[in-house]
Coordinates of C-alpha atoms in Angstrom, one line a residue:
M1 CA -17.0 -0.6 -11.9
T2 CA -13.8 -2.6 -12.2
A3 CA -13.1 -2.0 -15.9
S4 CA -14.3 -5.6 -16.6
W5 CA -17.6 -7.1 -17.8
L6 CA -18.2 -10.2 -15.6
T7 CA -21.0 -12.5 -14.4
D8 CA -21.2 -15.0 -11.6
N9 CA -21.5 -18.7 -12.3
H10 CA -22.5 -19.6 -8.7
I11 CA -20.4 -22.0 -6.7
G12 CA -20.0 -25.7 -7.6
A13 CA -18.7 -27.5 -10.6
P14 CA -16.7 -25.2 -13.0
A15 CA -19.1 -23.5 -15.4
R16 CA -18.7 -22.9 -19.1
Y17 CA -20.9 -21.6 -21.9
V18 CA -22.5 -24.3 -23.9
D19 CA -21.8 -23.8 -27.6
E20 CA -25.2 -25.0 -28.7
L21 CA -27.0 -22.6 -26.3
V22 CA -24.9 -19.7 -27.4
R23 CA -25.8 -20.5 -31.0
R24 CA -29.5 -20.6 -30.2
S25 CA -29.2 -17.3 -28.4
E26 CA -28.0 -15.7 -31.7
R27 CA -25.3 -13.8 -29.8
R28 CA -21.6 -13.8 -30.6
R29 CA -19.6 -15.7 -28.1
E30 CA -17.0 -12.9 -27.7
L31 CA -19.8 -10.5 -26.5
L32 CA -20.7 -12.7 -23.5
P33 CA -19.1 -11.7 -20.2
E34 CA -16.4 -13.9 -18.6
L35 CA -17.7 -16.4 -16.0
V36 CA -16.2 -15.9 -12.6
P37 CA -16.8 -17.6 -9.3
T38 CA -19.5 -16.2 -7.0
G39 CA -17.8 -14.4 -4.1
S40 CA -14.5 -13.9 -5.9
M41 CA -12.7 -10.6 -5.5
Q42 CA -12.6 -8.9 -8.9
G43 CA -10.5 -5.8 -8.4
V44 CA -11.3 -2.3 -7.1
L45 CA -13.8 0.4 -7.8
Q46 CA -12.7 2.7 -10.6
E47 CA -12.7 6.5 -10.3
G48 CA -15.6 7.2 -12.7
P49 CA -18.1 4.8 -11.0
A50 CA -16.7 5.9 -7.6
R51 CA -17.7 9.5 -8.3
E52 CA -21.2 8.5 -9.4
L53 CA -21.7 6.3 -6.3
G54 CA -20.2 8.8 -3.9
L55 CA -17.6 6.2 -2.8
P56 CA -13.8 6.4 -2.7
A57 CA -12.0 4.8 -5.6
G58 CA -10.1 1.7 -4.7
V59 CA -12.9 0.0 -2.7
P60 CA -12.6 -3.8 -3.2
V61 CA -15.3 -5.3 -5.4
A62 CA -16.6 -8.8 -5.0
C63 CA -18.7 -10.8 -7.4
G64 CA -22.2 -10.5 -6.1
I65 CA -25.0 -12.8 -5.2
S66 CA -28.8 -13.0 -5.9
D67 CA -31.5 -11.7 -3.6
L68 CA -32.2 -15.3 -2.5
H69 CA -28.6 -15.9 -1.5
A70 CA -28.4 -12.5 0.2
A71 CA -31.6 -13.3 2.2
I72 CA -30.0 -16.5 3.5
I73 CA -27.1 -14.5 5.0
G74 CA -29.1 -11.4 5.9
S75 CA -31.6 -13.5 7.9
G76 CA -28.8 -15.5 9.6
T77 CA -30.1 -18.9 8.4
V78 CA -26.9 -20.4 7.2
G79 CA -27.2 -23.8 9.0
P80 CA -28.5 -26.9 7.3
Y81 CA -32.4 -26.7 6.9
E82 CA -32.6 -23.4 8.8
T83 CA -35.6 -21.8 7.0
H84 CA -36.3 -18.1 6.2
L85 CA -39.5 -16.6 4.8
A86 CA -39.2 -13.5 2.6
V87 CA -42.3 -11.4 2.1
S88 CA -41.4 -8.7 -0.3
T89 CA -43.0 -8.0 -3.8
T90 CA -43.1 -11.8 -4.1
A91 CA -42.6 -14.3 -1.3
W92 CA -40.6 -17.5 -0.8
L93 CA -39.3 -20.1 1.6
S94 CA -35.7 -21.2 1.5
A95 CA -32.9 -22.9 3.4
R96 CA -29.4 -24.3 2.8
V97 CA -29.6 -28.0 2.2
P98 CA -27.0 -30.8 1.7
F99 CA -28.7 -32.4 -1.3
K100 CA -29.7 -31.7 -4.9
R101 CA -33.4 -32.3 -5.7
T102 CA -36.2 -31.1 -7.9
D103 CA -40.0 -31.2 -7.4
V104 CA -41.3 -30.4 -10.9
L105 CA -45.0 -30.6 -9.9
H106 CA -44.7 -27.9 -7.3
S107 CA -41.9 -25.8 -8.8
I108 CA -39.4 -26.3 -6.0
A109 CA -35.8 -27.1 -6.7
T110 CA -32.3 -26.7 -5.3
L111 CA -30.0 -24.1 -6.7
P112 CA -26.2 -23.7 -6.4
G113 CA -25.4 -22.3 -3.0
L114 CA -22.9 -20.2 -1.2
D115 CA -20.3 -23.0 -1.1
P116 CA -19.8 -26.3 -2.9
Q117 CA -21.1 -28.3 0.1
M118 CA -24.6 -26.8 0.3
N119 CA -27.3 -25.9 -2.2
V120 CA -30.2 -23.6 -1.5
V121 CA -34.0 -24.3 -2.0
G122 CA -35.6 -22.2 -4.7
D123 CA -39.4 -21.5 -5.0
N124 CA -41.5 -18.4 -5.5
I125 CA -45.0 -17.2 -4.8
E126 CA -45.6 -14.7 -7.5
T127 CA -47.5 -12.1 -5.5
G128 CA -46.7 -11.4 -1.9
G129 CA -46.4 -7.8 -0.6
A130 CA -47.5 -6.7 -4.1
A131 CA -51.0 -7.7 -3.2
L132 CA -51.3 -5.1 -0.5
A133 CA -49.7 -2.5 -2.8
W134 CA -52.3 -3.3 -5.4
L135 CA -55.1 -3.0 -2.9
R136 CA -53.8 0.3 -1.7
E137 CA -53.1 1.8 -5.1
Q138 CA -56.0 0.4 -7.2
I139 CA -58.8 -0.2 -4.8
I140 CA -58.4 1.8 -1.5
A141 CA -57.2 5.1 -2.9
P142 CA -56.6 5.1 -6.7
A143 CA -55.9 8.4 -8.5
D144 CA -59.1 8.2 -10.5
G145 CA -60.9 11.4 -9.5
L146 CA -63.4 9.8 -7.2
A147 CA -63.5 11.0 -3.6
G148 CA -62.0 8.5 -1.2
G149 CA -58.8 7.4 0.4
G150 CA -57.7 7.6 3.9
S151 CA -58.4 4.9 6.5
G152 CA -60.1 7.1 9.1
I153 CA -58.4 5.1 11.8
G154 CA -56.1 7.7 13.0
A155 CA -52.7 5.9 12.6
D156 CA -49.7 8.1 12.3
G157 CA -49.5 9.0 8.7
A158 CA -53.1 8.2 7.9
A159 CA -53.9 9.8 4.6
P160 CA -56.5 12.6 3.9
L161 CA -58.9 12.4 0.9
F162 CA -57.3 11.7 -2.5
E163 CA -54.0 10.5 -1.0
Q164 CA -53.0 6.9 -0.4
P165 CA -52.9 5.7 3.2
T166 CA -49.7 4.5 4.6
Y167 CA -49.2 0.7 5.0
E168 CA -49.3 1.3 8.8
A169 CA -52.7 2.8 8.5
L170 CA -53.9 -0.1 6.3
T171 CA -52.8 -2.7 8.8
E172 CA -54.3 -0.7 11.7
L173 CA -57.6 -0.8 9.8
A174 CA -57.2 -4.5 9.1
A175 CA -56.6 -5.2 12.8
T176 CA -60.2 -4.0 13.5
A177 CA -61.6 -6.9 11.4
P178 CA -62.0 -10.3 13.0
P179 CA -59.5 -13.2 12.2
G180 CA -61.0 -15.0 9.3
C181 CA -63.0 -12.0 8.2
E182 CA -66.3 -13.9 8.6
G183 CA -65.3 -16.3 5.9
L184 CA -64.0 -13.8 3.4
I185 CA -61.0 -15.3 1.5
F186 CA -58.6 -13.6 -0.9
T187 CA -56.6 -15.6 -3.4
P188 CA -53.5 -13.5 -4.2
W189 CA -52.9 -14.8 -7.8
L190 CA -52.8 -11.3 -9.4
A191 CA -49.9 -12.3 -11.6
G192 CA -50.6 -16.0 -11.9
E193 CA -48.6 -18.4 -9.8
R194 CA -45.3 -20.2 -9.7
S195 CA -45.1 -22.2 -6.5
P196 CA -46.7 -24.5 -5.4
V197 CA -48.4 -24.6 -8.8
E198 CA -47.1 -23.1 -12.0
D199 CA -50.1 -21.6 -13.7
K200 CA -50.0 -18.3 -15.7
H201 CA -53.7 -18.2 -16.1
L202 CA -54.6 -17.9 -12.4
R203 CA -56.0 -14.6 -11.2
A204 CA -56.9 -13.1 -7.8
A205 CA -60.4 -13.2 -6.3
F206 CA -62.3 -12.2 -3.2
L207 CA -64.5 -15.1 -2.3
N208 CA -67.5 -15.4 0.0
M209 CA -68.3 -11.6 0.2
S210 CA -71.6 -10.5 1.8
L211 CA -73.4 -7.3 2.6
R212 CA -71.5 -7.3 5.8
T213 CA -68.1 -7.3 4.1
N214 CA -66.4 -4.0 4.7
R215 CA -63.1 -2.4 3.8
A216 CA -61.3 -3.5 7.0
M217 CA -62.2 -7.1 6.2
M218 CA -60.9 -6.7 2.6
V219 CA -57.6 -5.4 3.8
R220 CA -57.2 -8.1 6.4
A221 CA -58.3 -10.8 3.8
V222 CA -55.4 -9.7 1.6
L223 CA -53.0 -10.2 4.4
E224 CA -54.6 -13.6 5.3
G225 CA -54.8 -14.7 1.7
V226 CA -51.0 -14.2 1.2
A227 CA -50.5 -16.1 4.4
L228 CA -52.7 -18.9 3.3
N229 CA -50.9 -19.1 0.0
I230 CA -47.6 -19.3 1.8
T231 CA -49.0 -22.0 4.1
W232 CA -50.1 -24.0 1.0
L233 CA -46.5 -23.9 -0.3
F234 CA -45.1 -24.6 3.2
G235 CA -46.7 -28.1 3.1
Y236 CA -44.8 -29.0 -0.1
Y237 CA -41.7 -27.2 1.1
Q238 CA -41.5 -29.5 4.2
K239 CA -42.0 -32.6 2.0
F240 CA -39.2 -31.3 -0.2
L241 CA -36.9 -31.1 2.8
R242 CA -38.2 -34.5 4.1
R243 CA -38.2 -33.2 7.6
P244 CA -40.4 -30.8 9.7
V245 CA -39.4 -27.2 10.0
G246 CA -39.1 -25.5 13.4
S247 CA -39.0 -21.7 13.9
I248 CA -38.7 -19.5 10.8
R249 CA -36.8 -16.2 10.3
I250 CA -38.8 -13.6 8.4
L251 CA -37.6 -10.7 6.4
G252 CA -38.8 -8.3 3.7
G253 CA -41.1 -5.3 3.6
G254 CA -44.1 -7.3 4.6
A255 CA -42.3 -8.4 7.8
R256 CA -42.5 -4.8 9.1
S257 CA -46.2 -5.4 9.9
D258 CA -46.7 -6.9 13.4
L259 CA -50.2 -7.9 12.3
W260 CA -49.0 -9.7 9.2
C261 CA -46.3 -11.5 11.1
A262 CA -48.9 -12.6 13.7
I263 CA -51.2 -13.9 10.9
L264 CA -48.3 -15.8 9.3
A265 CA -47.3 -17.3 12.6
A266 CA -50.9 -18.5 13.2
T267 CA -51.4 -19.9 9.6
L268 CA -48.0 -21.6 9.5
D269 CA -48.4 -22.7 13.1
R270 CA -44.7 -21.8 13.7
E271 CA -42.8 -19.3 15.7
L272 CA -41.6 -16.5 13.4
Q273 CA -38.5 -14.6 14.3
R274 CA -38.3 -11.2 12.7
V275 CA -34.8 -9.9 12.0
A276 CA -33.9 -6.4 12.7
D277 CA -34.6 -3.9 9.9
P278 CA -36.3 -6.6 7.8
L279 CA -36.7 -4.3 4.7
N280 CA -32.9 -4.1 4.4
A281 CA -32.0 -7.6 5.5
Q282 CA -30.7 -8.5 2.0
L283 CA -28.5 -5.5 1.9
R284 CA -27.1 -6.7 5.2
G285 CA -26.6 -10.0 3.6
V286 CA -24.6 -8.6 0.8
A287 CA -22.4 -6.6 3.2
L288 CA -21.7 -9.6 5.3
W289 CA -21.1 -11.8 2.2
T290 CA -18.4 -9.3 1.1
R291 CA -16.7 -9.7 4.5
V292 CA -16.9 -13.5 4.0
C293 CA -15.3 -13.2 0.6
R294 CA -12.5 -11.1 2.0
G295 CA -11.8 -13.8 4.6
E296 CA -12.8 -11.6 7.5
L297 CA -15.7 -13.8 8.6
S298 CA -16.9 -17.4 8.2
L299 CA -20.6 -17.9 7.2
D300 CA -21.4 -18.9 10.8
E301 CA -19.7 -15.8 12.2
A302 CA -21.6 -13.7 9.7
A303 CA -25.0 -15.3 10.7
A304 CA -24.2 -14.6 14.3
L305 CA -24.1 -10.9 13.6
V306 CA -27.8 -10.9 12.5
P307 CA -30.0 -9.7 15.3
V308 CA -33.6 -11.0 15.9
E309 CA -35.8 -8.0 16.7
R310 CA -39.0 -9.8 17.8
S311 CA -40.6 -13.2 17.9
F312 CA -44.2 -14.1 17.0
R313 CA -45.8 -17.2 18.4
P314 CA -49.1 -18.7 17.0
D315 CA -52.2 -17.4 18.8
A316 CA -54.4 -20.4 19.7
H317 CA -57.7 -18.8 18.7
D318 CA -56.4 -17.4 15.4
R319 CA -54.6 -20.7 14.6
A320 CA -57.9 -22.6 14.9
V321 CA -59.7 -20.1 12.6
Y322 CA -56.9 -20.2 10.0
A323 CA -56.5 -24.0 10.2
R324 CA -60.1 -24.3 8.8
H325 CA -59.3 -21.9 6.0
A326 CA -56.0 -23.5 5.2
A327 CA -57.7 -26.9 4.8
L328 CA -60.1 -25.4 2.3
Y329 CA -57.6 -23.2 0.4
P330 CA -55.9 -25.7 -1.9
G331 CA -59.3 -26.8 -3.1
L332 CA -59.9 -23.3 -4.5
Y333 CA -57.3 -23.9 -7.1
G334 CA -58.8 -27.2 -8.2
T335 CA -62.2 -25.5 -8.4
L336 CA -61.2 -22.3 -10.2
R337 CA -58.3 -23.3 -12.5
G338 CA -60.5 -24.5 -15.3
F339 CA -62.5 -21.3 -15.3
Y340 CA -59.3 -19.2 -15.3
R341 CA -57.8 -21.3 -18.1
K342 CA -60.8 -20.7 -20.3
I343 CA -61.2 -17.0 -19.7
N344 CA -57.5 -16.1 -19.7
S345 CA -56.4 -18.2 -22.7

């Protein structure tokens, strides 16, 4: 884009390539890109890439940031300990913090941040919104030749036979099931897990199904299972911060669902503040970061430009139901991990 091959080295102590690690990588040192500071201006957009992108040549180019760092700015959580929750393909909790720390047992650590004064918390739930995508594409309406598909609920965009229902239709269907789904619990470990336990052998399960279990309960159980998994991580996340967390900003594709936000608010027992256009919050963060890099805004000024679209407070009844499930949920890992290790080794 700028006629140079570069990679960011985050912000903090000056970074350099370690000769021993370069040797082990079996790559020639001269082929590795130059290390440049995150947020540094690196020239302007060249004519060739500009034509492909449909942008004018000469647009300033800044060294970019990761999705985690973009989420911090795009959610407006730039103050110390201000927490955001991202529910996208995966899910995570993060905040800017004035310390460096690692929790090896629960796969939580600080990473270099947006400036030398603050690090950011890094953790990751391996399957977040991808669990609902899996249910829709592989269970509700797979392209396998069998008749089916469509929620029958009548939501705008509900699918006919042989077509996948919209996510809006799925969550409308889920809303017809009772909170807690009569004890049905889904563990969203479709791709193993990273936080709060790192275990590649874990797999997902619907537990406590009965003859009364229906499709609406299964969809809602997936939403609740992801929320319970996030709540499991949240306990260790607060211990990592060494302080309680107040309200939480939420972003990502999963945040578009009012029902999912309400379930998360009840399981976490926290007010959730959904930012406007949550699906594109990280794109907003990148745009605001570029203005910060150009000296047009401070981080605080950039955060002030992020609007909150709606707040979700815990429902007392739902909170009581989910508190019981949340208390049981960590024990499922202890009960099932031996089985998964044997069958998936």
